[in-house]
Tab-separated table of C-alpha atoms in Angstrom:
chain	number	residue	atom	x	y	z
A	625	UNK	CA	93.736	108.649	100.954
A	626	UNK	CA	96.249	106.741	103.349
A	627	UNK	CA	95.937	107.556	107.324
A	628	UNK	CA	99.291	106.434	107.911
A	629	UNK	CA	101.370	108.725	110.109
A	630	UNK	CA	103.802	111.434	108.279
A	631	UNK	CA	107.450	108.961	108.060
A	632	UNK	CA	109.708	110.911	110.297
A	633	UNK	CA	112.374	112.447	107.817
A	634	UNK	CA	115.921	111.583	107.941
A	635	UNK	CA	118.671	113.090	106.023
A	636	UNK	CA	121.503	110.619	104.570
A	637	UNK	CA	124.086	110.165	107.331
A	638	UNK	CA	126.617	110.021	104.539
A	639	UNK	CA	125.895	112.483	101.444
A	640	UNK	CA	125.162	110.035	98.313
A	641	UNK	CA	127.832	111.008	95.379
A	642	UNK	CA	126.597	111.217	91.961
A	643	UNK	CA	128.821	110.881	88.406
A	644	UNK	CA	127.810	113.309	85.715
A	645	UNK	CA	125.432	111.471	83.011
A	646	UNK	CA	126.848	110.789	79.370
A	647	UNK	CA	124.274	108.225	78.147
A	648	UNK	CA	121.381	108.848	75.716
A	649	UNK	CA	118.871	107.660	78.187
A	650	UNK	CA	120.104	109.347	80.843
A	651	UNK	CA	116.995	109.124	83.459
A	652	UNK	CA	117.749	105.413	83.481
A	653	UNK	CA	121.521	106.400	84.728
A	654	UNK	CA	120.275	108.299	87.411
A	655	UNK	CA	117.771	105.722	88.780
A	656	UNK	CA	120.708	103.144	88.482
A	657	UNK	CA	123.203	105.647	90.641
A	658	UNK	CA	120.326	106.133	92.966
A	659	UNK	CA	119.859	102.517	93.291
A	660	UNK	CA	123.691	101.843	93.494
A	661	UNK	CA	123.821	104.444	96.721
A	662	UNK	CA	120.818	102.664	98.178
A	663	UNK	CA	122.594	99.434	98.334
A	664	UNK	CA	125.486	100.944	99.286
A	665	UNK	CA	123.928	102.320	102.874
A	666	UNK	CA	124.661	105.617	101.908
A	667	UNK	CA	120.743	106.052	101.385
A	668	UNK	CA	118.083	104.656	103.917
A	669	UNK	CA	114.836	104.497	104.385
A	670	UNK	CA	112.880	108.195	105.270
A	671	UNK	CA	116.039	109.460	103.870
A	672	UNK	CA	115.782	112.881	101.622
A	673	UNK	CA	117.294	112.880	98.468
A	674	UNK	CA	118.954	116.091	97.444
A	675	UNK	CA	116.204	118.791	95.111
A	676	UNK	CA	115.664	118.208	91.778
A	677	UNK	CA	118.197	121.329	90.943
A	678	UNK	CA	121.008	119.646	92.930
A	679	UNK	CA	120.515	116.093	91.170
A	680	UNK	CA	120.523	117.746	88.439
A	681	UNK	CA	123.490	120.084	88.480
A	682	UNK	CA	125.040	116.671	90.073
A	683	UNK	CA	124.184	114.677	87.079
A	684	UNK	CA	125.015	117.247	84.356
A	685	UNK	CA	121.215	116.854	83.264
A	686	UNK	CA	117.909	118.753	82.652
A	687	UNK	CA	115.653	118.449	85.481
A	688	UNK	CA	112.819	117.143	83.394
A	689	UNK	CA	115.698	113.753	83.406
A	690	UNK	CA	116.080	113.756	87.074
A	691	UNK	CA	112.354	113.928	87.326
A	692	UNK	CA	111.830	111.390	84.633
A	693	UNK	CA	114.555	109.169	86.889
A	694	UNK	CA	112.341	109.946	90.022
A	695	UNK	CA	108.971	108.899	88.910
A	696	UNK	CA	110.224	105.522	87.065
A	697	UNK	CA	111.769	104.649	90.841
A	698	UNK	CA	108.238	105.625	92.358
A	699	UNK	CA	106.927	103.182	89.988
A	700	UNK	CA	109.338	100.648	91.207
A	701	UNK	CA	108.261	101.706	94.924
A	702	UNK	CA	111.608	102.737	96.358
A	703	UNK	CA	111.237	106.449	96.506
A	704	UNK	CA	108.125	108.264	97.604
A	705	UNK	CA	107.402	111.860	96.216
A	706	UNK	CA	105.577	114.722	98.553
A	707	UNK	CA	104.717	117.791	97.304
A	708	UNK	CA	104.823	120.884	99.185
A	709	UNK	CA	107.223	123.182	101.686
A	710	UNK	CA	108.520	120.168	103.632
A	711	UNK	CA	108.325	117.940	100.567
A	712	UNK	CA	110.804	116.494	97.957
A	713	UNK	CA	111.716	112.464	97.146
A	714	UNK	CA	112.046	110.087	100.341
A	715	UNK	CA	113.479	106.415	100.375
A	716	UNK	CA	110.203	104.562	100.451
A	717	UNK	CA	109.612	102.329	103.625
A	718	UNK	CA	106.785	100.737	101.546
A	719	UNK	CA	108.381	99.341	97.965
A	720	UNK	CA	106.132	95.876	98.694
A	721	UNK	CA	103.764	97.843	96.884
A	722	UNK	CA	106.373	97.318	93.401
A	723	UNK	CA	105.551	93.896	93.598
A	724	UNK	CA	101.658	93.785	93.972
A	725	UNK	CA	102.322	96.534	91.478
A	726	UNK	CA	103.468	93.516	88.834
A	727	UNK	CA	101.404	90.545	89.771
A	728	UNK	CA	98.562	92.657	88.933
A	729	UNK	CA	99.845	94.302	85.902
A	730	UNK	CA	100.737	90.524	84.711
A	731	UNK	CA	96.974	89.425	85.070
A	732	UNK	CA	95.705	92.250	83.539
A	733	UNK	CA	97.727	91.009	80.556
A	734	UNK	CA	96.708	87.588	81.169
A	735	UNK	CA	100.307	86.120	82.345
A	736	UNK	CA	98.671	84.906	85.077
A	737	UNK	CA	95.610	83.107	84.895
A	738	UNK	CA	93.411	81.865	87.497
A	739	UNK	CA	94.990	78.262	87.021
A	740	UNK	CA	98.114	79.954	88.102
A	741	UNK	CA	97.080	82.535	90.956
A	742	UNK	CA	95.264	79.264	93.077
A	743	UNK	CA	97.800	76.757	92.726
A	744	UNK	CA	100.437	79.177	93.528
A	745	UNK	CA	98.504	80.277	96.879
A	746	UNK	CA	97.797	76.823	97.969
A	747	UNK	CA	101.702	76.168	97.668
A	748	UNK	CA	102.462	79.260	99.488
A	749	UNK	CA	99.719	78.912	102.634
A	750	UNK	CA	101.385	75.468	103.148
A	751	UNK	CA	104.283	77.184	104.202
A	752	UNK	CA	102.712	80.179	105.610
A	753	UNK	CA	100.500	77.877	108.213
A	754	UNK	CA	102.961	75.811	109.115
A	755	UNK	CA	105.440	78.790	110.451
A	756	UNK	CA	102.416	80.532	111.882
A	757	UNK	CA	101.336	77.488	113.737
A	758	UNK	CA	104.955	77.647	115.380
A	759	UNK	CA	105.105	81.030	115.869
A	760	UNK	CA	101.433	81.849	117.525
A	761	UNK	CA	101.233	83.868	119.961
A	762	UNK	CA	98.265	84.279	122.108
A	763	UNK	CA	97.373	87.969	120.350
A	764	UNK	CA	97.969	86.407	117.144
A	765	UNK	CA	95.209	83.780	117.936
A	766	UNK	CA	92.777	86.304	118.877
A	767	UNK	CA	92.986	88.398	115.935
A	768	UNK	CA	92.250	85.374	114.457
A	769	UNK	CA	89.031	84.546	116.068
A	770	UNK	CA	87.835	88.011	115.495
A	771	UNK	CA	88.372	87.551	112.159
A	772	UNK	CA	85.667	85.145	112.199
A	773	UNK	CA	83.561	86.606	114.151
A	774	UNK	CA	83.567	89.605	111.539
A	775	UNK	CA	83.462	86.916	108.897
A	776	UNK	CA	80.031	85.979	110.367
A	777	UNK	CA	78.548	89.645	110.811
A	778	UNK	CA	79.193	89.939	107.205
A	779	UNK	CA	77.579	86.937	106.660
A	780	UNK	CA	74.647	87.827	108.479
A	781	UNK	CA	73.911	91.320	106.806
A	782	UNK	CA	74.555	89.591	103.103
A	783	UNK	CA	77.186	91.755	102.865
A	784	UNK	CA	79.265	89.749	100.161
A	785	UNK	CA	82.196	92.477	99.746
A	786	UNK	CA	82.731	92.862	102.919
A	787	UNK	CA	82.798	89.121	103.459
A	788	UNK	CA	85.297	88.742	100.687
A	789	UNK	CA	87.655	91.394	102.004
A	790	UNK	CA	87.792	89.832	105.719
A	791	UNK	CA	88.025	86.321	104.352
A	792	UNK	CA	90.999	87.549	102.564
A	793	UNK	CA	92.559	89.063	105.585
A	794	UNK	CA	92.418	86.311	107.574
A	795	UNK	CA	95.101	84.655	104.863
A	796	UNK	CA	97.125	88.391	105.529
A	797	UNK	CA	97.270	88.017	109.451
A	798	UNK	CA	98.957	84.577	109.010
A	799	UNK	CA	101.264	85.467	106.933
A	800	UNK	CA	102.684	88.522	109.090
A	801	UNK	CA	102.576	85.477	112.090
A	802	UNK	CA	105.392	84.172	110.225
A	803	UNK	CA	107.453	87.314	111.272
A	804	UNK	CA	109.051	86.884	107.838
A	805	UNK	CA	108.436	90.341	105.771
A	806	UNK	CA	109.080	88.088	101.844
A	807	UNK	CA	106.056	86.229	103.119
A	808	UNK	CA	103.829	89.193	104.106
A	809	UNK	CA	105.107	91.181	101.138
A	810	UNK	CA	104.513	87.840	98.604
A	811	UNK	CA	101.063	86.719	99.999
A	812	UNK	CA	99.455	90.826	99.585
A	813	UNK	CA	100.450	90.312	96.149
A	814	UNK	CA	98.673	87.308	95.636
A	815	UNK	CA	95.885	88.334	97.309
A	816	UNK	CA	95.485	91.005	95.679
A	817	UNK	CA	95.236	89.548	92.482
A	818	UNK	CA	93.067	87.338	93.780
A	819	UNK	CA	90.856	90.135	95.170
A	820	UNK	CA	90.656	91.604	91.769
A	821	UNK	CA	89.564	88.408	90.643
A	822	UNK	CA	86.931	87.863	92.886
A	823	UNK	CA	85.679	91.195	91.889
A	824	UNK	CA	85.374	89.907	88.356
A	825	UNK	CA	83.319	86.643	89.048
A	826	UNK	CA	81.029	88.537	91.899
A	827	UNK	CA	79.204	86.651	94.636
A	828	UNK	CA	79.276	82.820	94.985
A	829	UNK	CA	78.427	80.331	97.559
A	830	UNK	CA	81.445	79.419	99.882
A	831	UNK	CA	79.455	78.189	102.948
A	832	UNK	CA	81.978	75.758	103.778
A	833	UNK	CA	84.808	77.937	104.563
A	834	UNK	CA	83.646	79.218	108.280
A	835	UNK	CA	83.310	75.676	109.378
A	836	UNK	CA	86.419	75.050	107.890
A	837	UNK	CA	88.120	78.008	110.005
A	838	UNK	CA	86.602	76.745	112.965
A	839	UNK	CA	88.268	73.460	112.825
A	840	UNK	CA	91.613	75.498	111.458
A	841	UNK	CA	91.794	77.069	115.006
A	842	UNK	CA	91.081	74.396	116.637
A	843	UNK	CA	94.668	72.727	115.176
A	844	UNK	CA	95.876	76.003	115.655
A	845	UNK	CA	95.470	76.604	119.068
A	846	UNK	CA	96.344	72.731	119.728
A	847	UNK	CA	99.621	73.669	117.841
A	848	UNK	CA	98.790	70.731	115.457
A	849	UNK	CA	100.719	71.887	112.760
A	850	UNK	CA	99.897	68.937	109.791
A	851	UNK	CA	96.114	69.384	111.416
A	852	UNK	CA	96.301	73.270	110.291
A	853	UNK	CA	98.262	72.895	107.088
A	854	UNK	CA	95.490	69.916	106.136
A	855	UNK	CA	92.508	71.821	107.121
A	856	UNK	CA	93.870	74.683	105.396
A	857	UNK	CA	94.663	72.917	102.086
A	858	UNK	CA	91.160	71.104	101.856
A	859	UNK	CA	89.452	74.341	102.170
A	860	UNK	CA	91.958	76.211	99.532
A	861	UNK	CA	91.581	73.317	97.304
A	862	UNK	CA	87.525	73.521	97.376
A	863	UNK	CA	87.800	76.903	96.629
A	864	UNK	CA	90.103	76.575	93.781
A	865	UNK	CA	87.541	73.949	92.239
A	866	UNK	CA	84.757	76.712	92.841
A	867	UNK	CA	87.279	79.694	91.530
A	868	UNK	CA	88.198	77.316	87.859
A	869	UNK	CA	85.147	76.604	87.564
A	870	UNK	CA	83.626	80.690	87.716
A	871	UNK	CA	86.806	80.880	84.664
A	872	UNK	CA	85.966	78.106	82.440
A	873	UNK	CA	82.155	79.563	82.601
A	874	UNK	CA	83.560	83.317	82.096
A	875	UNK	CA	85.438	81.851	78.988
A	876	UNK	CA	82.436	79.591	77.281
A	877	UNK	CA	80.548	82.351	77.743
A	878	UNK	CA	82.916	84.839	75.957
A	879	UNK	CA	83.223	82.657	73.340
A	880	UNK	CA	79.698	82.419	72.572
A	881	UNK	CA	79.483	86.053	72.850
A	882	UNK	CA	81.949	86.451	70.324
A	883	UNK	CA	80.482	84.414	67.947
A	884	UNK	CA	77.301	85.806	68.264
A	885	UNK	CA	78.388	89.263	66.283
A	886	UNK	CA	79.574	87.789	63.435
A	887	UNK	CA	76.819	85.184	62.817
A	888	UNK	CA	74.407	88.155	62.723
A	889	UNK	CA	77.373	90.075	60.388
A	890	UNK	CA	77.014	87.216	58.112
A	891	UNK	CA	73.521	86.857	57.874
A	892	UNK	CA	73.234	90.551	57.089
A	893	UNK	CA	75.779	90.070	54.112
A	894	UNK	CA	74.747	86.978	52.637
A	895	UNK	CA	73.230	87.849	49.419
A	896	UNK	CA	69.977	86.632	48.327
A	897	UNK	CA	69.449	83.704	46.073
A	898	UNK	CA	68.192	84.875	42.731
A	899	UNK	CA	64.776	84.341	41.348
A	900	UNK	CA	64.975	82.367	38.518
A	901	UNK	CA	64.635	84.161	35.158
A	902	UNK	CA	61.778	83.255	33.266
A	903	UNK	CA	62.001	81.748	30.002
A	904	UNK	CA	61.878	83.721	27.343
């Protein structure tokens, strides 16, 4: 369950107008209006949309369509839905979510495939170290370091979730140095693939990579900006060799596996040579 603090709730300063629906697949026509008054301005973030009764005498629909119209823009993270007395459909302030939302449904389909998700990432942290390098402040530097430091406790216990989860952060407090939200919003998405990844190969050996961040904040703090993209890119790049590696093992493996069933299959169903008749 999320601890984030209740959104303070804001009606629309300027009351969103709705056309009655004509189509066939009318819920689509009301997320599209909904959308349409979002880009508009007339509907901001925290902002209540009106009840499902009053969308749908609005629309000219049932209100199983309206909430058909409001779930499918949940899905797509823009609207938020609360139950209860103060409840009803907000303007999301969180609809990053939509697109960690489709990375992830694209590897579970196989779209993306580790060859993808790691050279994708390396290109991205170029860019992402480089701003944050410009951009570090002296808080942003110490988050850093404790980072590590809770990098190394994790170490120390054997504690290879945890490990994995603050390594990944690390990559999540650079990009938000950047101040640029597309960059925060684009690296969780990747990370979270890769986290779900990770999950999938379990523990390996990455000694190198707190040696690695020590030098990293070394460049960092020097403001050596091709020291921290090269440091950075070395250590991505080891890990990527490590990462293909863990798939090309997964995928020998589940070959042999698959051939194992119907070798048996066969043997059971091969008929037996027949004695040969005697002569008569």
């Amino acid at each position: 369950m999320s601890s984030k603090p209740a959104p303070e709730v804001h009606e629309a300063a300027v009351a969103p107008t709705f056309r009655a629906i004509r189509s066939t697949r009318a819920f689509e026509e009301v997320a599209a209006q909904i959308r349409e008054e979002l880009a508009k301005g007339h509907l901001k973030v925290g902002n209540r949309l009106p009840s499902e009764r009053a969308l749908s005498e609005q629309f000219g629909v049932a209100r199983n369509t309206v909430r058909e119209a409001l779930r499918s823009l949940e899905n797509a993270g823009l609207v938020r839905l609360q139950k209860g007395a103060s409840g009803g459909a907000f303007i999301s302030e969180d609809s990053g979510e939509a697109i960690t939302t489709g990375m992830l449904d694209l590897y579970h389909l196989g779209s993306i495939q580790p060859a993808h998700l790691t050279e994708a990432r390396i290109w991205l942290e170029g860019i992402i170290v480089r701003e944050a390098c410009l951009r570090a402040t002296p808080a942003d530097l110490q988050e850093l370091q404790r980072n590590i430091e809770e990098a190394e406790d994790a170490i120390a216990r054997g504690d290879f979730g945890r490990r994995a989860e603050v390594h990944l952060h690390f990559h999540r407090i650079l990009a938000r140095m950047t101040g640029n939200p597309i960059m925060v919003v684009v690296m969780d998405g990747v990370l979270s693939v890769l986290r779900r990844y990770i999950e999938s190969i379990g523990e390996y050996e990455n000694a190198f990579v707190l040696p690695s961040r020590k030098r990293f904040m070394k460049f960092m703090e020097a403001r050596d900006v091709d020291g921290s993209v090269a440091e950075m890119e070395a250590s991505l790049k080891r890990l990527q060799r490590s990462y293909l590696s863990h798939a090309l093992q997964a995928a020998q493996d589940a070959a042999a596996a698959a051939q194992l069933p119907s070798a048996n299959s066969a043997a059971k169903v091969a008929p037996r040579p027949r004695a040969a008749r005697k002569p008569a």
